[in-house]
mmCIF file of C-alpha atoms in Angstrom:
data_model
loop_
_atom_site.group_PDB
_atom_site.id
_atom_site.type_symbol
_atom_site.label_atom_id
_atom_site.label_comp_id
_atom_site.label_asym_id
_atom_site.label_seq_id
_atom_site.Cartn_x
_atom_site.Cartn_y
_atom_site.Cartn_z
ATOM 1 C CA UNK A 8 0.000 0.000 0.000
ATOM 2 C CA UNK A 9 1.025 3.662 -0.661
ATOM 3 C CA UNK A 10 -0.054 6.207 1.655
ATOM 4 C CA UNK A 11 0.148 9.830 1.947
ATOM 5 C CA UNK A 12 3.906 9.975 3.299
ATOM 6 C CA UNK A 13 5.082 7.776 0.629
ATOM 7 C CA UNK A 14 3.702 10.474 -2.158
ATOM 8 C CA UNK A 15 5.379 13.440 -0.187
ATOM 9 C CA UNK A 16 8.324 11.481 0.232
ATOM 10 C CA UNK A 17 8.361 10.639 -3.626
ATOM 11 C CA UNK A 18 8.716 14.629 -4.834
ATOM 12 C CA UNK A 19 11.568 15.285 -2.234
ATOM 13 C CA UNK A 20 13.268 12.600 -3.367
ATOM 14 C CA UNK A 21 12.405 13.944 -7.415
ATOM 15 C CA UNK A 22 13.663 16.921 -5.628
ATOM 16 C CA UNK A 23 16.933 16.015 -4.579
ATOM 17 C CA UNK A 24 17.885 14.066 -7.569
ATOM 18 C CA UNK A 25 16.622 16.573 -10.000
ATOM 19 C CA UNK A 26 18.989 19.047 -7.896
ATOM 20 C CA UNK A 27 21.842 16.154 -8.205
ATOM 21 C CA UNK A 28 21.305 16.066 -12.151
ATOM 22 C CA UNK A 29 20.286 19.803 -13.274
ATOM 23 C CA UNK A 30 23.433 20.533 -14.719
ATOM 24 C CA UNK A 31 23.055 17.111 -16.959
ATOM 25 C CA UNK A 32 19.550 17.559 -17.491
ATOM 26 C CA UNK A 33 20.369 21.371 -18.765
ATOM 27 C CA UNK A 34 23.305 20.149 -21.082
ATOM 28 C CA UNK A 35 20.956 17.589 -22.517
ATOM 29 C CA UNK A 36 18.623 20.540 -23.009
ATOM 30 C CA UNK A 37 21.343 22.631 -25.093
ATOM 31 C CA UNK A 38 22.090 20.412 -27.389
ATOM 32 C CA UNK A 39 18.039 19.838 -28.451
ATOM 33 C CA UNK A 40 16.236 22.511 -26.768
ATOM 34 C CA UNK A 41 16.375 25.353 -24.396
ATOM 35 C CA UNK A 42 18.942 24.754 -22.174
ATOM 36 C CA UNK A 43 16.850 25.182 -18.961
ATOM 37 C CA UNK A 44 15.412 21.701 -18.393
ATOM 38 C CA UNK A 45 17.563 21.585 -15.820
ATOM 39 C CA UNK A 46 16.850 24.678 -13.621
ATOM 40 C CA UNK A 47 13.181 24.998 -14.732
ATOM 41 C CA UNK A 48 12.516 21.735 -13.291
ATOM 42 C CA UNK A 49 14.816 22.077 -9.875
ATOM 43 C CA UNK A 50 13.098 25.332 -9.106
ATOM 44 C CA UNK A 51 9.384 24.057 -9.639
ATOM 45 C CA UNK A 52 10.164 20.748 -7.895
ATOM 46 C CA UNK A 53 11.810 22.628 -4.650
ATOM 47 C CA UNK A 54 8.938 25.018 -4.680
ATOM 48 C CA UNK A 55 6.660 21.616 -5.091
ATOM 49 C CA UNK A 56 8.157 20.573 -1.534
ATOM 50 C CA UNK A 57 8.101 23.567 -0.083
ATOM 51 C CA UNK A 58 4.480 23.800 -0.520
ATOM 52 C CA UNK A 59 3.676 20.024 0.576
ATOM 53 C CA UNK A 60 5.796 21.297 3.745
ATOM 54 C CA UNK A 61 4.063 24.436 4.726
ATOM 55 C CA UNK A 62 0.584 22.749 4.317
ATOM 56 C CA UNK A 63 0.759 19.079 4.885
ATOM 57 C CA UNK A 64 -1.771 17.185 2.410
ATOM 58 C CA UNK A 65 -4.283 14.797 4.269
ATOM 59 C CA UNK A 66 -4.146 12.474 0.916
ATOM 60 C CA UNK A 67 -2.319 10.870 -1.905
ATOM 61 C CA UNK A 68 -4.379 12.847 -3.984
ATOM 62 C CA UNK A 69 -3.866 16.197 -2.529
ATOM 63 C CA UNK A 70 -0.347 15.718 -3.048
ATOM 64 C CA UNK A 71 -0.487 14.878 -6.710
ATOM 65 C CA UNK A 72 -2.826 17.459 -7.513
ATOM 66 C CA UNK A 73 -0.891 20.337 -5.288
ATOM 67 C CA UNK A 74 2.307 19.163 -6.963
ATOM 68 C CA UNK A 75 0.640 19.135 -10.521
ATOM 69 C CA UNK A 76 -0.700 22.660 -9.957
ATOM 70 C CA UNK A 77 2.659 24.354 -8.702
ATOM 71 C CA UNK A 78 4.449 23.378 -11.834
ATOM 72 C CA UNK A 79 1.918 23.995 -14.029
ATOM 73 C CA UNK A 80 2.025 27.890 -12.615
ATOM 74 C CA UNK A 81 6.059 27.724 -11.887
ATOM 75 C CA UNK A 82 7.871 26.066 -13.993
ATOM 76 C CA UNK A 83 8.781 27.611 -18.206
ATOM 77 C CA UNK A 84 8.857 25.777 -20.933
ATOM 78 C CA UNK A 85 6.809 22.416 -21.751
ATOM 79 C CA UNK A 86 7.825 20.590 -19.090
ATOM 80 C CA UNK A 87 5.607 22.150 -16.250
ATOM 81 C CA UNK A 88 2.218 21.704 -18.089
ATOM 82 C CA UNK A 89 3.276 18.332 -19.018
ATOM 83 C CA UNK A 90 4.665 17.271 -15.577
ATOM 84 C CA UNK A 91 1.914 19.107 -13.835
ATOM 85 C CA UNK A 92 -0.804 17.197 -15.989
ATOM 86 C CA UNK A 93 0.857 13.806 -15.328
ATOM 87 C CA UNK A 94 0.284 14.898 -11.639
ATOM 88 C CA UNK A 95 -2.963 16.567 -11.782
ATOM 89 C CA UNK A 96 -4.461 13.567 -13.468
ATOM 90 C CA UNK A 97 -3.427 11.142 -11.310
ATOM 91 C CA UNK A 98 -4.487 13.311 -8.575
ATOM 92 C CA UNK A 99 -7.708 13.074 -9.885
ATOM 93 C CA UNK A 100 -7.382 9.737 -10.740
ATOM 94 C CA UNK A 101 -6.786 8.399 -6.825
ATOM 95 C CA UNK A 102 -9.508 8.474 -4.603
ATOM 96 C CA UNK A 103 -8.118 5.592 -2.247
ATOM 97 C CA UNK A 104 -6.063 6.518 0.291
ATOM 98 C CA UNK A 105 -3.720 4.245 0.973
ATOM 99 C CA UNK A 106 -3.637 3.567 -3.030
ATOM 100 C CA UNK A 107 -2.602 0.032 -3.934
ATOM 101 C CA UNK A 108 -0.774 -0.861 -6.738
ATOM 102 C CA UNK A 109 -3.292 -1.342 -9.005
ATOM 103 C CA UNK A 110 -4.775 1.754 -8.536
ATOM 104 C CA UNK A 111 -1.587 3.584 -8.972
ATOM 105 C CA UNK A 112 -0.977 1.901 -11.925
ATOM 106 C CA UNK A 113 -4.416 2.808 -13.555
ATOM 107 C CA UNK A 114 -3.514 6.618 -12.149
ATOM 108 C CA UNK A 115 -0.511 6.711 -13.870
ATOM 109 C CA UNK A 116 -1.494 5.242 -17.458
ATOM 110 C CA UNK A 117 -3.909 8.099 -17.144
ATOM 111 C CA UNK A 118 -1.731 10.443 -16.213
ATOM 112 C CA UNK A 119 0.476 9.890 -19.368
ATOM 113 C CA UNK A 120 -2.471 9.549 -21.267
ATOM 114 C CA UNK A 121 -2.938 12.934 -20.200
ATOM 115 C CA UNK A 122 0.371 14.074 -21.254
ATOM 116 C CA UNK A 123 0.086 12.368 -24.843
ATOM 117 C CA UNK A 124 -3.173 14.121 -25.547
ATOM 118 C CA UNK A 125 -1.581 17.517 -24.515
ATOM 119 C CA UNK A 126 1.549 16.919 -26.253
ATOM 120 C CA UNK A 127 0.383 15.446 -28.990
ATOM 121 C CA UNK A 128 3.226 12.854 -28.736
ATOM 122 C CA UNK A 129 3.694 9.297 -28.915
ATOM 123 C CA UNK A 130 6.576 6.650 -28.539
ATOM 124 C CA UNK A 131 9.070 6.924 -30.704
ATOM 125 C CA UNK A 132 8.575 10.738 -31.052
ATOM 126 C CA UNK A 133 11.809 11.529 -28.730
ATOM 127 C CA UNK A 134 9.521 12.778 -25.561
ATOM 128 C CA UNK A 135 9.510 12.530 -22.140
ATOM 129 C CA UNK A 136 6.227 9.896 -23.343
ATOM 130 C CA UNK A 137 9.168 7.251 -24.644
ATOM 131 C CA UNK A 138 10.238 6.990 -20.682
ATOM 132 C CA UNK A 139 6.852 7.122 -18.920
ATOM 133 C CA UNK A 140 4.826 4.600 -21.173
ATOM 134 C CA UNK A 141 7.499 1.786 -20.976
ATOM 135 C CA UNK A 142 7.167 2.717 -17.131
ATOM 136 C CA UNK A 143 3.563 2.113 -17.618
ATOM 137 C CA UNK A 144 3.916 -0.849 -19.084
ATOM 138 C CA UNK A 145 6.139 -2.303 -16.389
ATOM 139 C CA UNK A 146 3.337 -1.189 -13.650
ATOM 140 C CA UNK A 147 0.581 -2.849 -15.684
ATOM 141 C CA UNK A 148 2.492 -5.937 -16.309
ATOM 142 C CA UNK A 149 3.524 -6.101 -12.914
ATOM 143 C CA UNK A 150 0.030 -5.808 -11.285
ATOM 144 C CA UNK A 151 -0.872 -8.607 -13.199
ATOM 145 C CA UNK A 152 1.981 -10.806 -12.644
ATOM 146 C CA UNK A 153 1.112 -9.714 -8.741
ATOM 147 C CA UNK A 154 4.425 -8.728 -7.444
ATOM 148 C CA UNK A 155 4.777 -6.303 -4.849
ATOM 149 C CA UNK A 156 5.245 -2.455 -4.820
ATOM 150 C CA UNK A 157 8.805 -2.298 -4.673
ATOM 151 C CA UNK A 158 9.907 -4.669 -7.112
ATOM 152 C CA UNK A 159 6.995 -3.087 -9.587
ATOM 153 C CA UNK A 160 8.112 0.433 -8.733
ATOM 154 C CA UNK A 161 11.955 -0.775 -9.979
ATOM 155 C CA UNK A 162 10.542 -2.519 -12.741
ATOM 156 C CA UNK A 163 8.754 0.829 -13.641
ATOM 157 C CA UNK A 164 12.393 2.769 -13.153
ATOM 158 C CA UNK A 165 14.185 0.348 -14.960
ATOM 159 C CA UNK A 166 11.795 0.764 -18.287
ATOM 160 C CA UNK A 167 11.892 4.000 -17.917
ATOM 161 C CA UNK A 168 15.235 4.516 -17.895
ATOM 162 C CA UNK A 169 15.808 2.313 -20.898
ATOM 163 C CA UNK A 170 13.417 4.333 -22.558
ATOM 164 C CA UNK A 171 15.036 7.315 -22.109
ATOM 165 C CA UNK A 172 18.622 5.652 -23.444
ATOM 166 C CA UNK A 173 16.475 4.549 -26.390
ATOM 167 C CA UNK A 174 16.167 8.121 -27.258
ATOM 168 C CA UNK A 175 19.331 8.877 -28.405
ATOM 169 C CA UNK A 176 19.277 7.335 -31.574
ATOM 170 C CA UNK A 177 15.804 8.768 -32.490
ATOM 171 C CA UNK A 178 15.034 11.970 -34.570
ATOM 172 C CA UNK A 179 12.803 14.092 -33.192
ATOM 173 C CA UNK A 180 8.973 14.795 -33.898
ATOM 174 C CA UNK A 181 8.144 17.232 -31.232
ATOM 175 C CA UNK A 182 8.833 20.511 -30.034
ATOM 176 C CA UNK A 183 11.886 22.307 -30.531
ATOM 177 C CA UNK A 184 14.326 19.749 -31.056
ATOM 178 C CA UNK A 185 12.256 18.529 -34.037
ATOM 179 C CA UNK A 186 13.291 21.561 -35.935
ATOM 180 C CA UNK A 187 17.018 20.205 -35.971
ATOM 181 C CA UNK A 188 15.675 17.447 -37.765
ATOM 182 C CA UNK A 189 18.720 14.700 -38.153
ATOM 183 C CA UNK A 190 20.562 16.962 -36.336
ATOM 184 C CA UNK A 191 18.680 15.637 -32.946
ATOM 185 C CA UNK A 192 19.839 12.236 -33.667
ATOM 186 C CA UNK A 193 22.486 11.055 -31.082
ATOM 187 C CA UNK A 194 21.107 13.255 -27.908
ATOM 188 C CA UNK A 195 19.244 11.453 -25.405
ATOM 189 C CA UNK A 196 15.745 13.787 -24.683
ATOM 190 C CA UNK A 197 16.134 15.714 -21.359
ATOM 191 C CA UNK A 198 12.232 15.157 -20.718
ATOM 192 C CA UNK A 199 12.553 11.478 -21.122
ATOM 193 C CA UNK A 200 15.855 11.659 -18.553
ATOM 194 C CA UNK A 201 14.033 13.353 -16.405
ATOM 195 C CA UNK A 202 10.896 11.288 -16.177
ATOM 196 C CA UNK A 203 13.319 8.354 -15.759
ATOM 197 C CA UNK A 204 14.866 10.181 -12.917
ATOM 198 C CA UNK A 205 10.911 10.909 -11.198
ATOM 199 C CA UNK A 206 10.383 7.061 -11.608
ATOM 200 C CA UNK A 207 14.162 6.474 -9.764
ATOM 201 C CA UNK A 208 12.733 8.455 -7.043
ATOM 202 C CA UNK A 209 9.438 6.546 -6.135
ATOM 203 C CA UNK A 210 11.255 3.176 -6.363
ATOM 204 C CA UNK A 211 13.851 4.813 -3.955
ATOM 205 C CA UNK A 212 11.382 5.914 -1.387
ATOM 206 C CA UNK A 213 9.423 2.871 -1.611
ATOM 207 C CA UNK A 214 12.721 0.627 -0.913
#
């Protein structure tokens, strides 16, 4: 089961390893993009547990949908409505509290549901979508094989962070790193490192 402390514990750990990794995160981001993947992401995420800090949620879904809302409003760039729509729907999504597996599973496939529609991305596009539906996958798979919520959660991290290698080699169909064209081949996609990172994070906390 995954309760209320688990959730909050989930986006300081995103936190902290998103703080670990900006600088990679924002080089990845150069090369294809912006170049502020990196710092968008560890100011919205430290203002994310700042928040859950100065007004403790009473829910799983409180903390999704706080979280989703804050870097929606905070953070530049794609990646807050994205992230904060992953959140926000799976906020929505969980009315259990405790959430089993299961439920978080369904939550999540919705959530990056969510960010496909808004996107307008699928695998294979070089997103942040070719880390968090392999992740998916694993969670779905894994509530159906009936493991428990560790080893699923790792499965989950471990797809998703194969995804996110599988990028490199892709050429981009999706914001701005698809106007480089070829030229995006042989850079792994900051938003699918990222997500891959977010997934690290709940399997860490829920060691």
């Amino acid at each position: 089961m995954m309760d209320t402390d688990l959730f909050v514990a989930w986006f300081e750990e995103s936190a902290r390893l998103i703080r670990r990794e900006r600088d990679r995160l924002t080089r990845l981001d150069a090369a294809i993009g912006d170049a502020d993947h990196g710092t968008n992401l560890d100011r919205g995420f430290s203002e994310v547990c700042k928040a859950l800090a100065d007004d403790p949620p009473g829910s799983p879904s409180e903390v999704l949908t706080t979280a989703g809302s804050i870097l929606i409003r905070r953070v530049g760039g794609a990646a807050g409505p994205l992230y904060g729509s992953l959140f926000r729907q799976m906020g929505r999504a969980l009315r259990e509290s405790p959430v089993t597996l299961a439920g978080f599973a369904a939550a999540f496939e919705d959530g990056v549901v969510a960010i496909e529609r808004l996107g307008k991305a699928t695998p294979g596009d070089k997103t942040m979508v070719d880390a968090l539906t392999p992740a998916s996958r694993a969670l779905a798979l894994a509530v159906r094989d009936g493991v428990g919520v560790h080893e699923a959660l790792v499965k989950a991290a471990d797809a998703a962070l194969e995804g996110a290698k599988a990028t490199i080699p892709m050429q981009a169909k999706k914001g701005r790193a698809s106007y480089l064209g070829e030229r995006s081949i042989g850079h792994e996609d900051p938003g699918a490192a990222s997500a891959a990172l977010l997934l690290e994070a709940l399997a860490s906390v829920a060691g």
